[in-house]
């Protein structure tokens, strides 16, 4: 049995059209992994930056996993949402990134995209907000079912993760 | 009282006419145990002086003491945490000078803050933010202070027979503790140095010597041992609990096989001519590599509309993929060839015109760890305006029949690869994030022997260096197999058998 610690933070996001943002995040793993302690999903606060473009959340991540195999390495699923001054939320992007498999401190930039509708939908989105969301976000977790999905590029989410691995070398894992 | 006297200033030695027991007092004081001074005894006897419930409690205690044998302490008494004198004694220690205004405010602040902390600390979630903090709140919130319990041990240093005068009270020792295990003793233990000197005011200036000693019994050896065993037992139990959650085993590849796993993402593509890009990729496994049947070796990303970042148009895919392959090396001297990922970038537009934007390849890294790789792409070009017009108006462009031509064509057998006469145009680049892991049984032995990292084929071969049991067994199996094969083929044709043997030995 090997153990993996993921300790870090979701620093913030930048590059989005508007900057009053919050993030829903979650970590998904395969069947051989077991979460020993920590919260594997959550939602940050809404941050409205005064200067600059980057919204900072500094949301802590502290996870402890135990595993029986290498398959299903944990990966992050992020959804960046925008909350406007009327309190409405609209989706600004989906992003996915794997947790690094080498120990140490990693700075990860996870890019995001959001589904794109027709011309009419984009036009109304400009005025009213809203826009398309995936009905079931689980379908895109593996990446296999994204064919013919039309999307547009959005901003980037910054994560700082420290990875500590234990007993992996006892089972012959080199990283 | 101490028995050494300093002789620097001219003190006199007094002989007291009182009995020695009046001058010597020995007391064992419990934590936060309230011992009354003479002054307090007289004060609390009078019921009219009681203002707070604490005073009333003291009143009843004093009455009880008076009815009983009387108090057991004469000169030594205590102020506990609850008494109102506690906060002011901090600066009353400075004999002779009155406390400054700031010191007074600070002392009352810390006392008030520790008071508030002892109240129930659970704050409801709706009240996390204090929208209108008062000035007091702002001032007190600056101080980082653990809640501490204080106890003062005082001595009544008046002349014998005239105890109970407030002015003769003197602070001997202050002990503060917080719940976690910090104990602050002021003044500190003497530790063999000279005792502290307390000078009393009044007509007869007496000098008292104060010695503070740490007489707590240290933990005996066997108790310490017992404590350590208890900790060890606790950790073992916790470890067993963790093991039971997941299980002790770990999935390992078979002997002599290397498992190579890549967790990665196709991050982005930039610098391409048209918009609405998507990437179609597949992995190629060279000889001696295999993968599970459930492993999908190809994929298509979503179609992404680019946005302008800096000077280029970039499309974000954020497409995670996971790739696992096994390498079985037959011959020890062979350098393994790593799998390759071939990809092509295409664009679709509103009129459903597909255009090839670029071809590229990514050689998976041999070193495990994190890799951020940017691959540049090109697309085949047909000279002449006709193909350019065709590409612009109706889409479609020359495509590669064999995508492995991007790197080394699969059909290539010669020594020199020549691409002479092949026209291409440089297009954009694609960025990948790769996290590579390698796992093999031989790595376990390497770490056990604490060797430095060697090249991969050294570790998989080279049983003479490591002497590990499994590699020896493997080699033995191989040799045995070869011998069996040789022996089988020998009766058939002697000449061909020897040539076969020669081939095998040179391989």
PDB file of N, CA, C and O in Angstrom, chain B residues 294-322:
ATOM      1  N   UNK B 294      -7.780  -3.116 -23.074  1.00  0.00           N
ATOM      2  CA  UNK B 294      -8.700  -2.046 -22.697  1.00  0.00           C
ATOM      3  C   UNK B 294      -8.082  -0.674 -22.893  1.00  0.00           C
ATOM      4  O   UNK B 294      -8.761   0.333 -22.773  1.00  0.00           O
ATOM      5  N   UNK B 295      -6.827  -0.648 -23.192  1.00  0.00           N
ATOM      6  CA  UNK B 295      -6.152   0.639 -23.356  1.00  0.00           C
ATOM      7  C   UNK B 295      -6.497   1.197 -24.722  1.00  0.00           C
ATOM      8  O   UNK B 295      -6.241   0.569 -25.740  1.00  0.00           O
ATOM      9  N   UNK B 296      -7.040   2.378 -24.743  1.00  0.00           N
ATOM     10  CA  UNK B 296      -7.334   2.993 -26.033  1.00  0.00           C
ATOM     11  C   UNK B 296      -6.110   3.770 -26.462  1.00  0.00           C
ATOM     12  O   UNK B 296      -5.547   4.538 -25.689  1.00  0.00           O
ATOM     13  N   UNK B 297      -5.700   3.537 -27.683  1.00  0.00           N
ATOM     14  CA  UNK B 297      -4.455   4.136 -28.118  1.00  0.00           C
ATOM     15  C   UNK B 297      -4.664   5.337 -29.013  1.00  0.00           C
ATOM     16  O   UNK B 297      -3.728   5.822 -29.622  1.00  0.00           O
ATOM     17  N   UNK B 298      -5.876   5.814 -29.130  1.00  0.00           N
ATOM     18  CA  UNK B 298      -6.094   6.987 -29.975  1.00  0.00           C
ATOM     19  C   UNK B 298      -7.179   7.840 -29.350  1.00  0.00           C
ATOM     20  O   UNK B 298      -7.871   7.409 -28.431  1.00  0.00           O
ATOM     21  N   UNK B 299      -7.314   9.023 -29.854  1.00  0.00           N
ATOM     22  CA  UNK B 299      -8.344   9.903 -29.322  1.00  0.00           C
ATOM     23  C   UNK B 299      -8.519  11.137 -30.170  1.00  0.00           C
ATOM     24  O   UNK B 299      -7.659  11.473 -30.999  1.00  0.00           O
ATOM     25  N   UNK B 300      -9.639  11.797 -29.928  1.00  0.00           N
ATOM     26  CA  UNK B 300      -9.944  13.043 -30.616  1.00  0.00           C
ATOM     27  C   UNK B 300     -10.355  14.055 -29.562  1.00  0.00           C
ATOM     28  O   UNK B 300     -11.146  13.744 -28.670  1.00  0.00           O
ATOM     29  N   UNK B 301      -9.842  15.257 -29.689  1.00  0.00           N
ATOM     30  CA  UNK B 301     -10.242  16.273 -28.713  1.00  0.00           C
ATOM     31  C   UNK B 301     -11.510  16.967 -29.201  1.00  0.00           C
ATOM     32  O   UNK B 301     -12.026  16.670 -30.274  1.00  0.00           O
ATOM     33  N   UNK B 302     -11.969  17.904 -28.389  1.00  0.00           N
ATOM     34  CA  UNK B 302     -13.122  18.683 -28.811  1.00  0.00           C
ATOM     35  C   UNK B 302     -12.655  19.761 -29.795  1.00  0.00           C
ATOM     36  O   UNK B 302     -11.458  20.013 -29.935  1.00  0.00           O
ATOM     37  N   UNK B 303     -13.594  20.398 -30.424  1.00  0.00           N
ATOM     38  CA  UNK B 303     -13.267  21.465 -31.370  1.00  0.00           C
ATOM     39  C   UNK B 303     -13.245  22.764 -30.588  1.00  0.00           C
ATOM     40  O   UNK B 303     -14.206  23.102 -29.909  1.00  0.00           O
ATOM     41  N   UNK B 304     -12.165  23.480 -30.701  1.00  0.00           N
ATOM     42  CA  UNK B 304     -12.015  24.657 -29.854  1.00  0.00           C
ATOM     43  C   UNK B 304     -11.816  25.904 -30.691  1.00  0.00           C
ATOM     44  O   UNK B 304     -10.984  25.937 -31.602  1.00  0.00           O
ATOM     45  N   UNK B 305     -12.577  26.914 -30.361  1.00  0.00           N
ATOM     46  CA  UNK B 305     -12.419  28.200 -31.037  1.00  0.00           C
ATOM     47  C   UNK B 305     -11.307  28.963 -30.340  1.00  0.00           C
ATOM     48  O   UNK B 305     -11.283  29.074 -29.119  1.00  0.00           O
ATOM     49  N   UNK B 306     -10.421  29.525 -31.137  1.00  0.00           N
ATOM     50  CA  UNK B 306      -9.238  30.135 -30.532  1.00  0.00           C
ATOM     51  C   UNK B 306      -9.561  31.504 -29.967  1.00  0.00           C
ATOM     52  O   UNK B 306     -10.565  32.121 -30.300  1.00  0.00           O
ATOM     53  N   UNK B 307      -8.661  31.950 -29.102  1.00  0.00           N
ATOM     54  CA  UNK B 307      -8.751  33.319 -28.624  1.00  0.00           C
ATOM     55  C   UNK B 307      -7.370  33.936 -28.755  1.00  0.00           C
ATOM     56  O   UNK B 307      -6.362  33.225 -28.855  1.00  0.00           O
ATOM     57  N   UNK B 308      -7.318  35.214 -28.736  1.00  0.00           N
ATOM     58  CA  UNK B 308      -6.041  35.894 -28.943  1.00  0.00           C
ATOM     59  C   UNK B 308      -5.335  36.081 -27.622  1.00  0.00           C
ATOM     60  O   UNK B 308      -5.890  36.652 -26.689  1.00  0.00           O
ATOM     61  N   UNK B 309      -4.129  35.567 -27.555  1.00  0.00           N
ATOM     62  CA  UNK B 309      -3.331  35.704 -26.338  1.00  0.00           C
ATOM     63  C   UNK B 309      -1.980  36.244 -26.767  1.00  0.00           C
ATOM     64  O   UNK B 309      -1.205  35.558 -27.410  1.00  0.00           O
ATOM     65  N   UNK B 310      -1.735  37.500 -26.456  1.00  0.00           N
ATOM     66  CA  UNK B 310      -0.478  38.066 -26.940  1.00  0.00           C
ATOM     67  C   UNK B 310      -0.590  38.311 -28.423  1.00  0.00           C
ATOM     68  O   UNK B 310      -1.495  38.976 -28.908  1.00  0.00           O
ATOM     69  N   UNK B 311       0.334  37.684 -29.150  1.00  0.00           N
ATOM     70  CA  UNK B 311       0.314  37.925 -30.599  1.00  0.00           C
ATOM     71  C   UNK B 311      -0.283  36.756 -31.360  1.00  0.00           C
ATOM     72  O   UNK B 311      -0.395  36.794 -32.572  1.00  0.00           O
ATOM     73  N   UNK B 312      -0.612  35.677 -30.640  1.00  0.00           N
ATOM     74  CA  UNK B 312      -1.040  34.488 -31.375  1.00  0.00           C
ATOM     75  C   UNK B 312      -2.436  34.083 -30.974  1.00  0.00           C
ATOM     76  O   UNK B 312      -2.922  34.443 -29.908  1.00  0.00           O
ATOM     77  N   UNK B 313      -3.020  33.280 -31.820  1.00  0.00           N
ATOM     78  CA  UNK B 313      -4.320  32.690 -31.508  1.00  0.00           C
ATOM     79  C   UNK B 313      -4.085  31.340 -30.871  1.00  0.00           C
ATOM     80  O   UNK B 313      -3.381  30.495 -31.422  1.00  0.00           O
ATOM     81  N   UNK B 314      -4.692  31.143 -29.712  1.00  0.00           N
ATOM     82  CA  UNK B 314      -4.434  29.909 -28.978  1.00  0.00           C
ATOM     83  C   UNK B 314      -5.758  29.211 -28.702  1.00  0.00           C
ATOM     84  O   UNK B 314      -6.783  29.858 -28.461  1.00  0.00           O
ATOM     85  N   UNK B 315      -5.737  27.898 -28.797  1.00  0.00           N
ATOM     86  CA  UNK B 315      -6.911  27.087 -28.466  1.00  0.00           C
ATOM     87  C   UNK B 315      -6.569  26.242 -27.255  1.00  0.00           C
ATOM     88  O   UNK B 315      -5.503  25.621 -27.208  1.00  0.00           O
ATOM     89  N   UNK B 316      -7.476  26.204 -26.281  1.00  0.00           N
ATOM     90  CA  UNK B 316      -7.234  25.431 -25.066  1.00  0.00           C
ATOM     91  C   UNK B 316      -8.026  24.142 -25.132  1.00  0.00           C
ATOM     92  O   UNK B 316      -9.240  24.157 -25.309  1.00  0.00           O
ATOM     93  N   UNK B 317      -7.345  23.024 -24.982  1.00  0.00           N
ATOM     94  CA  UNK B 317      -8.049  21.751 -25.025  1.00  0.00           C
ATOM     95  C   UNK B 317      -8.257  21.167 -23.641  1.00  0.00           C
ATOM     96  O   UNK B 317      -9.317  20.653 -23.340  1.00  0.00           O
ATOM     97  N   UNK B 318      -7.220  21.184 -22.802  1.00  0.00           N
ATOM     98  CA  UNK B 318      -7.281  20.617 -21.452  1.00  0.00           C
ATOM     99  C   UNK B 318      -7.843  19.197 -21.516  1.00  0.00           C
ATOM    100  O   UNK B 318      -8.821  18.856 -20.855  1.00  0.00           O
ATOM    101  N   UNK B 319      -7.205  18.381 -22.349  1.00  0.00           N
ATOM    102  CA  UNK B 319      -7.708  17.041 -22.631  1.00  0.00           C
ATOM    103  C   UNK B 319      -6.840  16.037 -21.889  1.00  0.00           C
ATOM    104  O   UNK B 319      -5.703  15.817 -22.273  1.00  0.00           O
ATOM    105  N   UNK B 320      -7.346  15.421 -20.815  1.00  0.00           N
ATOM    106  CA  UNK B 320      -6.486  14.492 -20.074  1.00  0.00           C
ATOM    107  C   UNK B 320      -6.494  13.118 -20.732  1.00  0.00           C
ATOM    108  O   UNK B 320      -7.517  12.662 -21.232  1.00  0.00           O
ATOM    109  N   UNK B 321      -5.356  12.478 -20.726  1.00  0.00           N
ATOM    110  CA  UNK B 321      -5.306  11.107 -21.217  1.00  0.00           C
ATOM    111  C   UNK B 321      -4.361  10.321 -20.324  1.00  0.00           C
ATOM    112  O   UNK B 321      -3.477  10.873 -19.672  1.00  0.00           O
ATOM    113  N   UNK B 322      -4.540   9.025 -20.333  1.00  0.00           N
ATOM    114  CA  UNK B 322      -3.704   8.165 -19.510  1.00  0.00           C
ATOM    115  C   UNK B 322      -3.297   6.987 -20.367  1.00  0.00           C
ATOM    116  O   UNK B 322      -4.124   6.371 -21.023  1.00  0.00           O
TER     117      UNK B 322
END
